[in-house]
Short mmCIF file of C-alpha atoms and ligand atoms in Angstrom, two decimals:
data_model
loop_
_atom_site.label_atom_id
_atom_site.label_comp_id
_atom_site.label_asym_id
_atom_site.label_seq_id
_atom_site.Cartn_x
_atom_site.Cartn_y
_atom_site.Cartn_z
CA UNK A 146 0.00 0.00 0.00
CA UNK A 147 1.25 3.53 -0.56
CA UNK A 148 2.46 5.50 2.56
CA UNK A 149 2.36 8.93 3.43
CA UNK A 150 2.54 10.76 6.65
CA UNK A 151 2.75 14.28 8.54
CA UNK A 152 5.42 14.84 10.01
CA UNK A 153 5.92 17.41 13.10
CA UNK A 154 6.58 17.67 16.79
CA UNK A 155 5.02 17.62 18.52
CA UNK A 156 1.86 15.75 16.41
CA UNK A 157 -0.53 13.59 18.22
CA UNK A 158 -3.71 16.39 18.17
CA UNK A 159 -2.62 16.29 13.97
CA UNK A 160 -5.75 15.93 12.23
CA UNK A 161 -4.13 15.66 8.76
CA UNK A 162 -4.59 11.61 9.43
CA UNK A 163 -8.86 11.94 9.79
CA UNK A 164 -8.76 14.60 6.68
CA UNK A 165 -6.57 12.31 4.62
CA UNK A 166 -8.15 8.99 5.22
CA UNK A 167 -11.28 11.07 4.09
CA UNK A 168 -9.74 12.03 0.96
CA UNK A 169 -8.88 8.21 0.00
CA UNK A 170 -12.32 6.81 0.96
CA UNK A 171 -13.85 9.15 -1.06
CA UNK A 172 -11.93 9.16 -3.82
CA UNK A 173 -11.24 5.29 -3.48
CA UNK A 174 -7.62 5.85 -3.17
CA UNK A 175 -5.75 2.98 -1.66
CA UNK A 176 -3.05 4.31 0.22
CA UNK A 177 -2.27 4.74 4.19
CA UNK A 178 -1.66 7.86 6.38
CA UNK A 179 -0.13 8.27 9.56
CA UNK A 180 1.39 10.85 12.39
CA UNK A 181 4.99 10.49 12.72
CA UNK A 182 6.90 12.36 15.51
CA UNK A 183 9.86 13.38 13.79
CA UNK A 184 13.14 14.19 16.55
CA UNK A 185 13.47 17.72 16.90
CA UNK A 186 17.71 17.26 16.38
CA UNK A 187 17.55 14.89 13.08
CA UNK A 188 15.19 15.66 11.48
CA UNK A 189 16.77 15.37 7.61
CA UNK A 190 17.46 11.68 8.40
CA UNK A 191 14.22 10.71 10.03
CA UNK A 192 12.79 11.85 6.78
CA UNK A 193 14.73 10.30 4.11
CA UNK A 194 14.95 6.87 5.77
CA UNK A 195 11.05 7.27 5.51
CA UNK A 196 11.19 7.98 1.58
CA UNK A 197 13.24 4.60 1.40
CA UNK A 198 9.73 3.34 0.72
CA UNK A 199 7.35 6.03 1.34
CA UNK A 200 5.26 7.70 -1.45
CA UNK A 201 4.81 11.85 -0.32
CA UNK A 202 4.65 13.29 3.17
CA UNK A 203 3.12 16.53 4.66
CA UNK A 204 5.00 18.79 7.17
CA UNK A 205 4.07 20.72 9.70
CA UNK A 206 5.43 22.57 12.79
CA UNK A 207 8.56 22.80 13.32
CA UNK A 208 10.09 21.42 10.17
CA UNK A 209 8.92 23.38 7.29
CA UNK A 210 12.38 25.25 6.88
CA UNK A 211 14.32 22.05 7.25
CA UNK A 212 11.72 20.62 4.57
CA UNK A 213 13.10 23.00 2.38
CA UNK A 214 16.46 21.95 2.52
CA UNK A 215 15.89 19.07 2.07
CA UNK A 216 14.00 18.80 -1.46
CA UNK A 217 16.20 17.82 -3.96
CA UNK A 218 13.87 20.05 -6.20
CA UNK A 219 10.69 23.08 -5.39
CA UNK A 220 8.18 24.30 -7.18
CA UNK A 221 8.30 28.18 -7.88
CA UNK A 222 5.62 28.58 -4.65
CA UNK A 223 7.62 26.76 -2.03
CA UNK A 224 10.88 28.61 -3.52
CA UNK A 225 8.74 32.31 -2.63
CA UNK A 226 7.40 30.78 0.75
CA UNK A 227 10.82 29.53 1.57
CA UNK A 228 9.44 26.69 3.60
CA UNK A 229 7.72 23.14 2.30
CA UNK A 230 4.51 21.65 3.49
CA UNK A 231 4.15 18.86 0.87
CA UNK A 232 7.37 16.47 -0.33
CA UNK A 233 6.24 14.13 -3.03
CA UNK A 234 9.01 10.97 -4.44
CA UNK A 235 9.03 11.57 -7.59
CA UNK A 236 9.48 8.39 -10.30
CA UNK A 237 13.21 9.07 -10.15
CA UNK A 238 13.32 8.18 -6.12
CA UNK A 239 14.30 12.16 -5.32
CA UNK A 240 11.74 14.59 -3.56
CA UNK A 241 10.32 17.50 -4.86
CA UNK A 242 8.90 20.00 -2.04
CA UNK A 243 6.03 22.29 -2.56
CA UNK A 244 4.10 24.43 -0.35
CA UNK A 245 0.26 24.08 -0.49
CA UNK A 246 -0.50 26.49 2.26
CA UNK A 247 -1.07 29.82 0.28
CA UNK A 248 -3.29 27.73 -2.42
CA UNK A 249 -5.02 26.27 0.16
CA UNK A 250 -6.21 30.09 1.60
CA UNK A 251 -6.67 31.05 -1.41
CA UNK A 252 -9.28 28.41 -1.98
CA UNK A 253 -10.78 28.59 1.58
CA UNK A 254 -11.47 32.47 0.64
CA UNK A 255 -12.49 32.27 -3.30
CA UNK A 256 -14.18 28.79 -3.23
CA UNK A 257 -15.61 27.87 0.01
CA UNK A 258 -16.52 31.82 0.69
CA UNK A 259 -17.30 33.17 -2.41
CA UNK A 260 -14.97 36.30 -1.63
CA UNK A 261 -13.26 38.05 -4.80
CA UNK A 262 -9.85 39.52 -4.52
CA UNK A 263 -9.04 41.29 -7.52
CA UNK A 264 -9.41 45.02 -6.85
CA UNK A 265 -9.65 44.68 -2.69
CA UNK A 266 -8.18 46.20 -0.02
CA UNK A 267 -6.84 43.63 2.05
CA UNK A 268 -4.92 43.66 5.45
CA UNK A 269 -2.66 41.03 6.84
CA UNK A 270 -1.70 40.76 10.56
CA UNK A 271 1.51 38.86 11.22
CA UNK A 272 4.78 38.73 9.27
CA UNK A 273 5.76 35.04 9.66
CA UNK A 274 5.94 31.49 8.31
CA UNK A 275 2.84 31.55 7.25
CA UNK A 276 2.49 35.20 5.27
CA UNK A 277 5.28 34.36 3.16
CA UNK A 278 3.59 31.29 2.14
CA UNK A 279 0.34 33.15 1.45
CA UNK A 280 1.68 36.30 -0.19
CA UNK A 281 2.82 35.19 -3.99
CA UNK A 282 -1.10 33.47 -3.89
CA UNK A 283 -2.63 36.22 -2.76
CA UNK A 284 -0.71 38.87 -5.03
CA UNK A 285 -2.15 36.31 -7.83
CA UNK A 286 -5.77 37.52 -7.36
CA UNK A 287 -4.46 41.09 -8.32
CA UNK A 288 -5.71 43.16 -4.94
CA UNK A 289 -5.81 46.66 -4.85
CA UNK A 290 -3.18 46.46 -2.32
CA UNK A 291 -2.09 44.01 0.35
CA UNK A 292 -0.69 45.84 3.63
CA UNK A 293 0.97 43.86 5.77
CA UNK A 294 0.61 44.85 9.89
CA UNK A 295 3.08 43.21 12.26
CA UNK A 296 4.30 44.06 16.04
CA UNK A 297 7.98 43.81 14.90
CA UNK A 298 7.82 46.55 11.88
CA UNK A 299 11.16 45.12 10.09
CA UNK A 300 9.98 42.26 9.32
CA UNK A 301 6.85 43.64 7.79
CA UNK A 302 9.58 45.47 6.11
CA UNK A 303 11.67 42.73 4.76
CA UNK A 304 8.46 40.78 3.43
CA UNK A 305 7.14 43.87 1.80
CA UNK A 306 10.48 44.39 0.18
CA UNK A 307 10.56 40.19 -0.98
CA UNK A 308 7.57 40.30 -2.57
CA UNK A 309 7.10 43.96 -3.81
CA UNK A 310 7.76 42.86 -7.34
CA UNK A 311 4.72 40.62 -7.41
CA UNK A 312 2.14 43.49 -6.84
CA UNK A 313 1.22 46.15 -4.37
CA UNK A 314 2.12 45.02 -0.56
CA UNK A 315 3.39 47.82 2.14
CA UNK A 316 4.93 47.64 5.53
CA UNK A 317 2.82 48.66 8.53
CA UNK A 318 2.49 48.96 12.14
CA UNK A 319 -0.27 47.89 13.76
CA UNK A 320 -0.81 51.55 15.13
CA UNK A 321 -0.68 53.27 12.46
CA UNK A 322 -3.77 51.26 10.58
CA UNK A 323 -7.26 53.75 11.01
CA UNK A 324 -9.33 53.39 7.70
CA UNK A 325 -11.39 50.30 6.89
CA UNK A 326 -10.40 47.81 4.73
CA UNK A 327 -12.30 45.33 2.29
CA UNK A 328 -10.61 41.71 4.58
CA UNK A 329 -8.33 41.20 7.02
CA UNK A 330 -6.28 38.19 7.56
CA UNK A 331 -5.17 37.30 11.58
CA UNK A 332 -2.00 35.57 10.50
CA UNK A 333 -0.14 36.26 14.09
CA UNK A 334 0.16 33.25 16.88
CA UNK A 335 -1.52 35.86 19.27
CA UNK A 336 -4.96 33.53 18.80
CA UNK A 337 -3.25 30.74 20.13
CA UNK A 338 -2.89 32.61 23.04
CA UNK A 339 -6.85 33.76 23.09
CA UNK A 340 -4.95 37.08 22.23
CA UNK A 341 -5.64 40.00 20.00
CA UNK A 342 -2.96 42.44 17.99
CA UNK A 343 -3.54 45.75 18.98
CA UNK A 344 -6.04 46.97 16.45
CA UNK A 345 -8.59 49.43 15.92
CA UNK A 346 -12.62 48.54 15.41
CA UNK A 347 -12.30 51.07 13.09
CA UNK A 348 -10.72 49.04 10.30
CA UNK A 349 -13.83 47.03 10.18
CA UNK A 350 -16.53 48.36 7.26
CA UNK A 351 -19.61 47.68 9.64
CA UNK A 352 -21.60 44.87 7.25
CA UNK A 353 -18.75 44.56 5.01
CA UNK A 354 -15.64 43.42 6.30
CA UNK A 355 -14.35 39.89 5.55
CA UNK A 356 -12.38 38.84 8.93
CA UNK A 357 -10.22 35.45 8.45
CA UNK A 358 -8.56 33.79 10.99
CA UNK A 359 -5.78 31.27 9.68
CA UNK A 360 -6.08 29.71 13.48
CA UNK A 361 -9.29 27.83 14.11
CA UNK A 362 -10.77 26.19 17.49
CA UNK A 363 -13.75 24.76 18.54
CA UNK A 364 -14.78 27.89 20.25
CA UNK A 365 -14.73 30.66 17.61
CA UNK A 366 -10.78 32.70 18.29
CA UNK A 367 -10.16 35.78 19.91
CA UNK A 368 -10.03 37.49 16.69
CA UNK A 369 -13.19 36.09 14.94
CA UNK A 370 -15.14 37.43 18.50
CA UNK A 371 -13.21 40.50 17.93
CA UNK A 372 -14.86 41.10 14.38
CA UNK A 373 -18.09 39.75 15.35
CA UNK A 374 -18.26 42.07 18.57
CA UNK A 375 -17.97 44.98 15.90
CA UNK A 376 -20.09 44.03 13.37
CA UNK A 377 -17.81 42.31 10.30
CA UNK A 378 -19.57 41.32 7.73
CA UNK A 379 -18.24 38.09 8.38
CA UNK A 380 -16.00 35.68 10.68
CA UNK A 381 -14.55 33.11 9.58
CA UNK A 382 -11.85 30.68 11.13
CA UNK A 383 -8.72 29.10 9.37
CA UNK A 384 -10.42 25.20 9.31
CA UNK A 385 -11.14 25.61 5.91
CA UNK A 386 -7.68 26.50 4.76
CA UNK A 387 -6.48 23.62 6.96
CA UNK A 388 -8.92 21.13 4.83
CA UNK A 389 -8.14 22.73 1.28
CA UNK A 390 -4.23 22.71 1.71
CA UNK A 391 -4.55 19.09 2.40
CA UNK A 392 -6.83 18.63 -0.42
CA UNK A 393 -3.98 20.60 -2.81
CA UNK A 394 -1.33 18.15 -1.09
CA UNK A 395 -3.33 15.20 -1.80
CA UNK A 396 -3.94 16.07 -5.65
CA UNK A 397 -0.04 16.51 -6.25
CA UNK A 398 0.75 13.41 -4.95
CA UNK A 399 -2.49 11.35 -6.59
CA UNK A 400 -3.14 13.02 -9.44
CA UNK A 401 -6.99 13.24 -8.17
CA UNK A 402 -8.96 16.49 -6.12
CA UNK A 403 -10.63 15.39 -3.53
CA UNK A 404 -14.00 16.93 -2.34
CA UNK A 405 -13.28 18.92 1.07
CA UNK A 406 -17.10 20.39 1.51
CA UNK A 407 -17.92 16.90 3.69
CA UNK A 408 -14.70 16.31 5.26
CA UNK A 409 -14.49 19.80 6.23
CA UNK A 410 -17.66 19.79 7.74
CA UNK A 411 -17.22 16.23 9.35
CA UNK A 412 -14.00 18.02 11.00
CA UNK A 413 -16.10 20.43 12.15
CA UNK A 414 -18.50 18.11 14.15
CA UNK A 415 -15.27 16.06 15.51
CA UNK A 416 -14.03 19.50 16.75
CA UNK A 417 -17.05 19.93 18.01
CA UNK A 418 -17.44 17.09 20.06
CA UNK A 419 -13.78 16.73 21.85
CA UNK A 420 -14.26 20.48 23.58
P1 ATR B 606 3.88 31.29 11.71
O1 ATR B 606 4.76 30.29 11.05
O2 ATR B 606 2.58 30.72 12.25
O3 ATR B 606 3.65 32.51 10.88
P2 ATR B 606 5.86 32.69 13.24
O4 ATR B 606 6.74 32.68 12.06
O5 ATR B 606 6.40 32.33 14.59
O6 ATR B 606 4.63 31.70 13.06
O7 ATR B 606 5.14 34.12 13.31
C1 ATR B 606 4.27 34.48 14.34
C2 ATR B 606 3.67 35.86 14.05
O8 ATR B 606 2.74 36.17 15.09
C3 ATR B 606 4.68 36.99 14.01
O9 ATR B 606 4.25 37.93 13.06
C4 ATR B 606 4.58 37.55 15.44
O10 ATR B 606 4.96 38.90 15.56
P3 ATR B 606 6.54 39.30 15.75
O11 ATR B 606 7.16 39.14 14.40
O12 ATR B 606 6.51 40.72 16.19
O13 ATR B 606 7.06 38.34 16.77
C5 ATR B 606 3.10 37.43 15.67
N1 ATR B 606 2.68 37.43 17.09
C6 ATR B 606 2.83 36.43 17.97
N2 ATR B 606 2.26 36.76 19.16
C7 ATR B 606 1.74 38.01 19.01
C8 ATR B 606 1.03 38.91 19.86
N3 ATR B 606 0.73 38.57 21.12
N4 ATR B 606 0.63 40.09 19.36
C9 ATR B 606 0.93 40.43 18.08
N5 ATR B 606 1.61 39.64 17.22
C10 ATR B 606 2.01 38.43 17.68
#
């Protein structure tokens, strides 16, 4: 049978298993999927000795930058993001790493939600990981502008400067942000935390606003009650993008898209359940 797995550390509350054993029932896919705890100090070897016979693997926290490294080849996203959620064996026995998380937000917002980027205003809290893997995507659907908002300015900086040749993105503090814009993306850890970047209410268009939170929960986040509390259009959490970069993953390595409308929503009643 053909293996995959996720790799991370730690991984046991993973719940790339449950979506991915979704994906192959539905699609009638024969192929297993497991957690692996991957050491934190070898990480490079634990992963090759795994491609010995394995078929593709996922990665998550903390190994996407090691990932990277250790492609033999990337696609042109995962060379932007800089970091590798997806390695897939390729017929000649070397690895290939792409990065599915920026597609898979992408999706979450234009498919599942309807929402159209071209021509928006959109705001992006955070200046990690997981903006530079959503940037080049984004910059795709030809916004009006993207700013991007972070607590440590120079790093807003540095991103702004990386990707400035792909479209319209600008540095910000969080302080400095008054007017209301068309969506705003919670890309910080603060949610994690049940905590909230300093921002103003007054960036929200009462009725209008698209709020997305790339964190999810079984309670909605800090920032999703945030946008809620003054009157966003809408409030979404990240599960979505969660489901549709799997689904992304799953297509390069099988060649088939699965459906994630019922396996998101199925995730959605197991979160619901283990609160
Ligand atoms: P990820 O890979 O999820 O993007 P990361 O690279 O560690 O994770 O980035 C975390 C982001 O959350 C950073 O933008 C960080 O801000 P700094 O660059 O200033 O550290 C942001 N962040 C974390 N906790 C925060 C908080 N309490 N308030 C505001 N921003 C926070």
């Amino acid at each position: 049978m053909d293996r995959y797995v996720v790799f991370g550390n730690p991984i046991g509350h993973s719940k790339s298993p449950l979506i991915h054993r979704l994906f192959a029932e539905q699609t009638g896919q024969a192929l297993e999927y497991s957690a692996s705890l991957a050491p934190l100090d070898d990480f490079t070897a634990f992963a090759k000795a795994f491609f010995q016979h394995g078929c593709g693997a996922n990665v998550t926290v903390p190994f996407k930058e090691q990932a990277y490294r250790l492609a033999d080849s990337l696609t042109a996203r995962a060379q932007r993001a800089g970091a590798v959620n997806t390695l897939i064996k390729q017929a000649d026995g070397s690895i290939l790493g792409d990065n599915t998380d920026g597609a898979g937000l992408v999706r979450d917002l234009t498919v599942n939600h309807g929402v159209i980027l071209k021509g928006k205003r959109i705001l992006i809290l955070g200046a990690g990981g997981a903006v530079r893997g959503a940037l080049q995507p984004l910059l795709a659907e030809q916004p009006e502008v993207i700013v991007i908002a972070n607590r440590t300015v120079e790093k807003a900086e540095q991103l702004a400067k990386e990707f400035s040749e792909l479209g319209p993105v600008f540095p910000s503090g969080f302080d400095w942000l008054e007017e209301p814009v068309d969506i705003i993306i919670n890309a910080t850890s603060a949610s994690l935390a049940g905590e909230l970047p300093p921002i103003l209410p007054s960036l929200i268009q009462p009725g209008e606003t698209f709020c997305y939170d790339m964190m999810y929960s079984s309670e909605p986040t800090a920032f999703c009650r945030w946008a809620t509390e003054h009157k966003a259009g809408y409030a979404v959490d990240g599960l979505g993008m969660l489901v549709e970069q799997a689904a992304e993953a799953f297509f390069q390595w099988r060649g088939v898209r699965p459906e994630s409308a019922p396996v998101l929503a199925e995730l959605r009643r197991s979160l619901a359940v283990k609160v």
